[in-house]
Amino acid sequence: MAAAPDLPLYAYAVVRGDASPPGCRGVLEASVATVRERDVAVLVSRLSSDRVRAKRRDLLAHSDVLQEAHGNGVVLPLRFGMLFDSEEQLCARLIGPRHDELLTLLERFEGVAEMRLRATYRDQESVLAEVVKDNPEILRLRERAHSQGDLVRLGELAAKQYEQRRADDADTILGRLGAHADDTHVDDRDDELAVVKASFLVRTRKRKRFDAELDAVALRLRHLVNFTCTGPLPPHSFVRLGAD
Amino acid sequence: MSVATQGTASNYLQRAPSPSGLADVVDLILDKGLVIDAFVRVAVIGIELVTIDARIVIASVDTYLRFAEAVNRLDLMQTETAGINELRDGGDKGKGKGEGMAKGAKEAFSGNGKG
């Protein structure tokens, strides 16, 4: 790396010792290089200022660097926003004491990628229509709910049925796709329409089967659910060090 | 939305090789990845992102009333549930499509920095 050792190093990810850095620009428009110790290297940028203020585009740049590096080989993403004072500090504190552990992790994540899935109900009405039509109690209340109490009872029943349907759909999706993944990470839902938000750790050689299963699941639920699948991505949701 | 507009592959399943926008990236990256001890300075000082916590708990009377209203608004004929026609007489005044009662909060980003 270039001189200016007093400026901080931004670290993106752990890669194999012989990996080449990606050609794209990183955070704060800096170029990306590697710091290597034996079989392990870290992708870094030497920042131009000691006063870093990470912004939106830096988050995107961080993602771009990881994405490009992942195209070249196995990548262990580091948490966004990590700075080291110097190459020596990075080696002494990150690679040195954990060299073998990191190498083991690199081997474990070789040939796998994260597939990110978001499944969302298109609208609530369609789901309610499905759950309501088979529920005599709801149909009855719908017909003659006049008091506030009736309405609350109707809404409570409908909400319960809605939640049940959502849980069932989530189970279907997770079960069928999870069968083709080494690991599954489910995120909290952040939206009343969200059915499931999850990441699947999928082997490259199983990608076709995973994709075909996704096609099938999406087809089956297409009258209610929109699916967005992003990947192959670096294993953001799956990397852990023993100490975590 | 009516059931009639459901669709083709392009509108129920979308695939992307990489995250395409800030919301995707925030979702994917923030709070993930390896954490190395406490030795490391963390640069995320002024990241201009605010995610509004939008988890909605379906447990309040207001929510129930909202659901009741949505159920009452349903035009069940549209959903091919023939045979319950007569049930529609009384409670179904708002025959409209129901305007997205599920506006449900989403992640939003405040701040005006473009980075």
Short mmCIF file of C-alpha atoms in Angstrom, two decimals:
data_model
loop_
_atom_site.label_atom_id
_atom_site.label_comp_id
_atom_site.label_asym_id
_atom_site.label_seq_id
_atom_site.Cartn_x
_atom_site.Cartn_y
_atom_site.Cartn_z
CA MET A 1 0.00 0.00 0.00
CA ALA A 2 0.98 3.61 -0.42
CA ALA A 3 2.58 5.58 2.34
CA ALA A 4 0.77 7.91 4.73
CA PRO A 5 0.73 5.46 7.59
CA ASP A 6 -0.96 7.95 9.88
CA LEU A 7 -4.17 7.74 7.91
CA PRO A 8 -6.63 5.03 8.82
CA LEU A 9 -7.34 1.84 6.93
CA TYR A 10 -10.90 0.96 6.22
CA ALA A 11 -11.41 -2.82 6.21
CA TYR A 12 -14.08 -4.52 4.07
CA ALA A 13 -13.61 -8.22 4.21
CA VAL A 14 -11.33 -11.16 4.79
CA VAL A 15 -10.22 -12.98 1.65
CA ARG A 16 -7.66 -15.62 0.72
CA GLY A 17 -4.03 -14.56 0.87
CA ASP A 18 -3.58 -14.80 -2.87
CA ALA A 19 -6.78 -12.93 -3.82
CA SER A 20 -6.54 -9.80 -5.95
CA PRO A 21 -8.32 -6.67 -4.80
CA PRO A 22 -11.37 -5.59 -6.82
CA GLY A 23 -10.92 -2.74 -9.24
CA CYS A 24 -13.90 -0.68 -8.15
CA ARG A 25 -13.71 2.31 -5.85
CA GLY A 26 -14.44 1.86 -2.19
CA VAL A 27 -15.62 4.11 0.62
CA LEU A 28 -14.77 7.79 0.22
CA GLU A 29 -13.80 7.02 -3.40
CA ALA A 30 -10.61 5.31 -2.27
CA SER A 31 -9.05 2.45 -4.20
CA VAL A 32 -8.99 -1.01 -2.71
CA ALA A 33 -5.89 -3.02 -1.81
CA THR A 34 -5.02 -6.06 0.26
CA VAL A 35 -3.07 -6.45 3.46
CA ARG A 36 -1.78 -9.98 3.67
CA GLU A 37 -0.38 -12.24 6.29
CA ARG A 38 0.38 -15.79 5.20
CA ASP A 39 -2.80 -17.39 3.78
CA VAL A 40 -5.21 -14.67 4.83
CA ALA A 41 -5.65 -11.16 3.48
CA VAL A 42 -7.96 -8.26 4.24
CA LEU A 43 -9.43 -5.91 1.64
CA VAL A 44 -8.74 -2.34 2.72
CA SER A 45 -8.81 1.26 1.58
CA ARG A 46 -6.38 3.87 2.83
CA LEU A 47 -8.63 6.78 3.65
CA SER A 48 -7.68 10.31 2.77
CA SER A 49 -8.74 11.74 6.06
CA ASP A 50 -8.66 10.78 9.67
CA ARG A 51 -12.07 12.30 10.17
CA VAL A 52 -14.35 9.78 8.61
CA ARG A 53 -18.00 10.36 8.22
CA ALA A 54 -19.62 7.38 6.64
CA LYS A 55 -22.50 8.22 4.38
CA ARG A 56 -25.02 6.52 2.23
CA ARG A 57 -22.82 6.18 -0.78
CA ASP A 58 -20.14 4.64 1.41
CA LEU A 59 -22.56 1.95 2.41
CA LEU A 60 -23.21 1.31 -1.27
CA ALA A 61 -19.47 1.37 -2.00
CA HIS A 62 -18.86 -1.14 0.80
CA SER A 63 -21.46 -3.38 -0.78
CA ASP A 64 -19.97 -2.98 -4.27
CA VAL A 65 -16.49 -3.93 -3.06
CA LEU A 66 -17.79 -7.05 -1.35
CA GLN A 67 -19.90 -7.95 -4.34
CA GLU A 68 -17.03 -7.63 -6.80
CA ALA A 69 -14.64 -9.49 -4.51
CA HIS A 70 -17.19 -12.25 -4.11
CA GLY A 71 -17.15 -12.67 -7.86
CA ASN A 72 -13.43 -13.45 -7.62
CA GLY A 73 -13.53 -15.90 -4.76
CA VAL A 74 -14.56 -16.51 -1.19
CA VAL A 75 -15.23 -13.43 0.94
CA LEU A 76 -15.92 -13.01 4.65
CA PRO A 77 -17.68 -9.65 5.06
CA LEU A 78 -16.62 -7.48 7.97
CA ARG A 79 -19.08 -5.24 9.68
CA PHE A 80 -19.56 -1.93 7.92
CA GLY A 81 -17.45 0.86 9.36
CA MET A 82 -14.29 -0.81 10.66
CA LEU A 83 -11.11 1.22 10.80
CA PHE A 84 -7.59 0.23 11.75
CA ASP A 85 -4.83 2.68 12.55
CA SER A 86 -2.22 0.94 10.43
CA GLU A 87 -1.33 -2.21 8.56
CA GLU A 88 0.63 -3.33 11.59
CA GLN A 89 -2.36 -2.90 13.83
CA LEU A 90 -4.57 -4.75 11.38
CA CYS A 91 -2.15 -7.69 11.24
CA ALA A 92 -1.55 -7.69 14.96
CA ARG A 93 -5.17 -7.51 15.96
CA LEU A 94 -7.21 -9.02 13.19
CA ILE A 95 -5.24 -11.49 11.12
CA GLY A 96 -2.44 -12.53 13.47
CA PRO A 97 -4.35 -13.94 16.40
CA ARG A 98 -7.09 -15.37 14.21
CA HIS A 99 -5.20 -16.54 11.16
CA ASP A 100 -6.14 -20.19 11.45
CA GLU A 101 -9.71 -19.49 12.47
CA LEU A 102 -10.17 -17.16 9.52
CA LEU A 103 -8.62 -19.70 7.17
CA THR A 104 -11.04 -22.32 8.42
CA LEU A 105 -13.91 -19.91 7.82
CA LEU A 106 -12.66 -19.15 4.31
CA GLU A 107 -12.67 -22.86 3.57
CA ARG A 108 -16.13 -23.29 5.04
CA PHE A 109 -17.61 -20.51 2.88
CA GLU A 110 -15.91 -21.63 -0.30
CA GLY A 111 -18.48 -22.42 -2.97
CA VAL A 112 -21.49 -21.03 -1.13
CA ALA A 113 -23.41 -17.80 -1.48
CA GLU A 114 -26.17 -15.97 0.31
CA MET A 115 -29.49 -15.77 -1.49
CA ARG A 116 -31.65 -13.05 -0.06
CA LEU A 117 -35.39 -13.43 -0.27
CA ARG A 118 -38.20 -11.06 0.45
CA ALA A 119 -41.75 -12.24 0.09
CA THR A 120 -44.50 -9.67 0.49
CA TYR A 121 -48.24 -9.79 0.15
CA ARG A 122 -49.30 -7.64 -2.74
CA ASP A 123 -52.21 -6.28 -0.79
CA GLN A 124 -54.05 -7.17 2.36
CA GLU A 125 -57.49 -7.42 0.80
CA SER A 126 -56.67 -10.47 -1.30
CA VAL A 127 -55.29 -12.32 1.70
CA LEU A 128 -58.27 -11.39 3.84
CA ALA A 129 -60.64 -12.50 1.10
CA GLU A 130 -59.00 -15.91 1.13
CA VAL A 131 -59.07 -16.39 4.87
CA VAL A 132 -62.52 -14.91 5.33
CA LYS A 133 -64.38 -16.95 2.78
CA ASP A 134 -63.88 -20.20 4.66
CA ASN A 135 -64.66 -18.83 8.08
CA PRO A 136 -68.38 -18.91 8.93
CA GLU A 137 -67.93 -16.90 12.10
CA ILE A 138 -66.29 -14.04 10.25
CA LEU A 139 -68.91 -14.18 7.50
CA ARG A 140 -71.65 -14.08 10.10
CA LEU A 141 -70.12 -11.12 11.94
CA ARG A 142 -69.50 -9.39 8.68
CA GLU A 143 -73.17 -9.63 7.99
CA ARG A 144 -74.42 -8.34 11.29
CA ALA A 145 -71.67 -6.57 13.15
CA HIS A 146 -73.31 -3.36 14.22
CA SER A 147 -72.02 -2.63 17.66
CA GLN A 148 -68.47 -1.59 18.36
CA GLY A 149 -68.01 -4.84 20.23
CA ASP A 150 -69.06 -6.85 17.19
CA LEU A 151 -66.68 -4.93 15.01
CA VAL A 152 -63.78 -5.47 17.38
CA ARG A 153 -64.60 -9.15 17.51
CA LEU A 154 -64.78 -9.30 13.71
CA GLY A 155 -61.49 -7.48 13.35
CA GLU A 156 -59.84 -9.64 15.97
CA LEU A 157 -60.90 -12.81 14.20
CA ALA A 158 -59.83 -11.48 10.84
CA ALA A 159 -56.46 -10.32 12.18
CA LYS A 160 -55.91 -13.74 13.74
CA GLN A 161 -56.74 -15.53 10.52
CA TYR A 162 -54.51 -13.16 8.61
CA GLU A 163 -51.60 -13.84 10.94
CA GLN A 164 -52.20 -17.56 10.71
CA ARG A 165 -52.19 -17.43 6.95
CA ARG A 166 -49.04 -15.39 6.96
CA ALA A 167 -47.32 -17.83 9.30
CA ASP A 168 -48.41 -20.74 7.09
CA ASP A 169 -47.12 -19.06 3.94
CA ALA A 170 -43.84 -18.21 5.66
CA ASP A 171 -43.45 -21.82 6.78
CA THR A 172 -44.11 -23.07 3.27
CA ILE A 173 -41.53 -20.74 1.77
CA LEU A 174 -38.88 -21.36 4.43
CA GLY A 175 -39.42 -25.10 4.42
CA ARG A 176 -39.24 -25.58 0.70
CA LEU A 177 -36.32 -23.26 0.04
CA GLY A 178 -34.49 -24.20 3.22
CA ALA A 179 -34.36 -27.77 1.97
CA HIS A 180 -31.89 -26.63 -0.68
CA ALA A 181 -29.73 -24.53 1.61
CA ASP A 182 -26.96 -25.29 4.10
CA ASP A 183 -28.34 -22.72 6.48
CA THR A 184 -31.21 -20.26 6.77
CA HIS A 185 -31.33 -16.93 8.52
CA VAL A 186 -34.75 -15.39 9.10
CA ASP A 187 -35.03 -11.66 9.75
CA ASP A 188 -37.76 -9.91 11.65
CA ARG A 189 -40.62 -8.78 9.47
CA ASP A 190 -40.74 -5.04 9.18
CA ASP A 191 -44.04 -4.53 7.50
CA GLU A 192 -47.60 -5.73 7.91
CA LEU A 193 -47.51 -7.05 4.36
CA ALA A 194 -44.19 -8.86 4.75
CA VAL A 195 -44.55 -12.62 4.64
CA VAL A 196 -40.95 -13.54 5.14
CA LYS A 197 -37.55 -11.93 4.90
CA ALA A 198 -34.77 -14.45 4.95
CA SER A 199 -31.34 -15.39 3.69
CA PHE A 200 -30.36 -18.83 2.49
CA LEU A 201 -26.82 -20.13 2.33
CA VAL A 202 -26.77 -22.03 -0.92
CA ARG A 203 -24.00 -24.17 -2.45
CA THR A 204 -23.12 -23.17 -5.99
CA ARG A 205 -23.83 -26.70 -7.16
CA LYS A 206 -27.31 -26.53 -5.62
CA ARG A 207 -28.21 -23.15 -7.04
CA LYS A 208 -30.22 -24.55 -9.92
CA ARG A 209 -32.35 -26.63 -7.63
CA PHE A 210 -32.82 -23.70 -5.27
CA ASP A 211 -33.84 -21.48 -8.17
CA ALA A 212 -36.25 -24.07 -9.51
CA GLU A 213 -37.82 -24.47 -6.08
CA LEU A 214 -38.21 -20.71 -5.82
CA ASP A 215 -39.92 -20.70 -9.22
CA ALA A 216 -42.31 -23.37 -8.01
CA VAL A 217 -43.10 -21.73 -4.67
CA ALA A 218 -43.56 -18.32 -6.26
CA LEU A 219 -45.83 -19.80 -8.89
CA ARG A 220 -47.99 -21.45 -6.27
CA LEU A 221 -48.39 -18.25 -4.24
CA ARG A 222 -48.39 -15.81 -7.11
CA HIS A 223 -51.98 -14.73 -6.61
CA LEU A 224 -51.02 -13.26 -3.24
CA VAL A 225 -47.28 -12.86 -2.91
CA ASN A 226 -44.53 -10.90 -4.64
CA PHE A 227 -41.06 -12.39 -4.38
CA THR A 228 -37.73 -10.65 -4.71
CA CYS A 229 -34.60 -12.72 -4.67
CA THR A 230 -31.16 -11.13 -4.65
CA GLY A 231 -27.94 -13.00 -5.13
CA PRO A 232 -25.55 -14.71 -5.25
CA LEU A 233 -24.15 -12.48 -2.50
CA PRO A 234 -21.28 -12.76 -0.04
CA PRO A 235 -22.45 -14.57 3.11
CA HIS A 236 -23.34 -11.40 5.04
CA SER A 237 -25.86 -13.05 7.29
CA PHE A 238 -23.88 -16.18 8.06
CA VAL A 239 -20.30 -15.33 8.96
CA ARG A 240 -19.47 -15.66 12.64
CA LEU A 241 -16.29 -15.82 14.62
CA GLY A 242 -16.10 -18.21 17.52
CA ALA A 243 -16.18 -15.32 19.96
CA ASP A 244 -19.47 -13.92 18.72
CA MET B 1 -56.16 -4.59 -6.18
CA SER B 2 -58.45 -6.98 -7.84
CA VAL B 3 -57.62 -10.58 -8.23
CA ALA B 4 -57.96 -10.20 -11.95
CA THR B 5 -54.72 -8.36 -12.34
CA GLN B 6 -52.48 -11.04 -11.03
CA GLY B 7 -49.84 -12.00 -13.26
CA THR B 8 -46.89 -13.04 -15.11
CA ALA B 9 -43.49 -14.10 -13.99
CA SER B 10 -42.19 -10.60 -14.25
CA ASN B 11 -44.51 -9.23 -11.64
CA TYR B 12 -44.56 -11.88 -8.96
CA LEU B 13 -40.93 -12.99 -8.95
CA GLN B 14 -38.04 -10.66 -9.48
CA ARG B 15 -34.42 -11.68 -9.41
CA ALA B 16 -31.41 -9.44 -9.06
CA PRO B 17 -27.77 -10.49 -8.99
CA SER B 18 -26.82 -7.79 -6.53
CA PRO B 19 -28.53 -5.35 -4.19
CA SER B 20 -29.91 -2.55 -6.28
CA GLY B 21 -30.51 0.34 -3.96
CA LEU B 22 -29.88 1.83 -0.60
CA ALA B 23 -32.79 0.06 1.06
CA ASP B 24 -31.49 -3.30 -0.14
CA VAL B 25 -27.99 -2.55 1.02
CA VAL B 26 -29.07 -1.30 4.42
CA ASP B 27 -31.12 -4.40 4.85
CA LEU B 28 -28.28 -6.64 3.83
CA ILE B 29 -25.26 -5.03 5.36
CA LEU B 30 -26.02 -2.93 8.37
CA ASP B 31 -25.52 -4.90 11.56
CA LYS B 32 -24.14 -7.88 9.69
CA GLY B 33 -20.67 -9.18 8.96
CA LEU B 34 -17.83 -10.17 11.21
CA VAL B 35 -17.17 -8.15 14.30
CA ILE B 36 -13.61 -8.18 15.53
CA ASP B 37 -13.35 -7.54 19.23
CA ALA B 38 -13.37 -4.09 20.60
CA PHE B 39 -10.01 -3.09 19.24
CA VAL B 40 -11.40 -1.53 16.18
CA ARG B 41 -12.53 1.98 15.81
CA VAL B 42 -15.90 2.14 14.24
CA ALA B 43 -16.33 4.72 11.59
CA VAL B 44 -20.05 4.83 11.44
CA ILE B 45 -20.28 8.13 13.13
CA GLY B 46 -22.72 10.17 11.26
CA ILE B 47 -24.30 7.74 8.93
CA GLU B 48 -27.36 9.55 7.79
CA LEU B 49 -29.77 6.76 7.93
CA VAL B 50 -32.76 6.45 10.06
CA THR B 51 -34.87 3.39 9.86
CA ILE B 52 -38.24 3.89 11.32
CA ASP B 53 -39.12 0.94 13.40
CA ALA B 54 -42.19 -0.24 11.65
CA ARG B 55 -43.03 -3.44 13.33
CA ILE B 56 -46.73 -3.47 13.73
CA VAL B 57 -48.22 -5.45 16.49
CA ILE B 58 -51.65 -6.65 15.71
CA ALA B 59 -53.06 -6.40 19.15
CA SER B 60 -54.86 -3.15 19.53
CA VAL B 61 -58.49 -2.29 19.19
CA ASP B 62 -57.59 0.22 16.52
CA THR B 63 -55.96 -2.50 14.52
CA TYR B 64 -58.94 -4.77 14.95
CA LEU B 65 -61.27 -2.05 13.78
CA ARG B 66 -59.06 -1.49 10.79
CA PHE B 67 -59.24 -5.17 9.96
CA ALA B 68 -63.00 -5.20 10.48
CA GLU B 69 -63.33 -2.30 8.12
CA ALA B 70 -61.19 -4.09 5.56
CA VAL B 71 -63.24 -7.24 5.85
CA ASN B 72 -66.43 -5.27 5.43
CA ARG B 73 -65.00 -3.61 2.38
CA LEU B 74 -64.16 -6.87 0.71
CA ASP B 75 -66.06 -7.55 -2.41
CA LEU B 76 -66.18 -11.26 -2.01
CA MET B 77 -67.77 -11.72 -5.42
CA GLN B 78 -64.50 -10.73 -6.96
CA THR B 79 -62.77 -13.55 -5.26
CA GLU B 80 -64.94 -16.21 -6.78
CA THR B 81 -66.69 -17.10 -3.59
CA ALA B 82 -70.01 -17.51 -5.27
CA GLY B 83 -72.76 -18.65 -2.98
CA ILE B 84 -72.35 -16.05 -0.32
CA ASN B 85 -73.96 -13.46 -2.42
CA GLU B 86 -76.77 -12.86 -0.01
CA LEU B 87 -74.35 -12.09 2.75
CA ARG B 88 -73.24 -9.03 0.95
CA ASP B 89 -76.49 -7.20 1.39
CA GLY B 90 -76.10 -5.67 4.77
CA GLY B 91 -72.57 -5.00 5.71
CA ASP B 92 -71.00 -4.17 2.45
CA LYS B 93 -71.51 -0.50 1.95
CA GLY B 94 -68.04 0.39 0.96
CA LYS B 95 -67.92 -1.55 -2.20
CA GLY B 96 -64.76 0.15 -3.30
CA LYS B 97 -61.54 -1.66 -3.59
CA GLY B 98 -60.33 -0.55 -0.24
CA GLU B 99 -57.57 1.85 -0.52
CA GLY B 100 -54.53 0.17 0.83
CA MET B 101 -55.38 -0.04 4.45
CA ALA B 102 -52.09 -1.73 4.67
CA LYS B 103 -50.12 1.33 4.13
CA GLY B 104 -48.06 -0.19 6.87
CA ALA B 105 -45.00 1.67 7.67
CA LYS B 106 -41.95 0.87 5.73
CA GLU B 107 -38.37 1.63 6.16
CA ALA B 108 -37.85 5.23 5.53
CA PHE B 109 -34.76 7.22 5.31
CA SER B 110 -34.41 10.64 6.62
CA GLY B 111 -31.64 13.06 6.21
CA ASN B 112 -30.78 14.80 3.07
CA GLY B 113 -27.19 13.82 2.53
CA LYS B 114 -26.57 12.19 -0.74
CA GLY B 115 -23.33 10.99 0.63
#
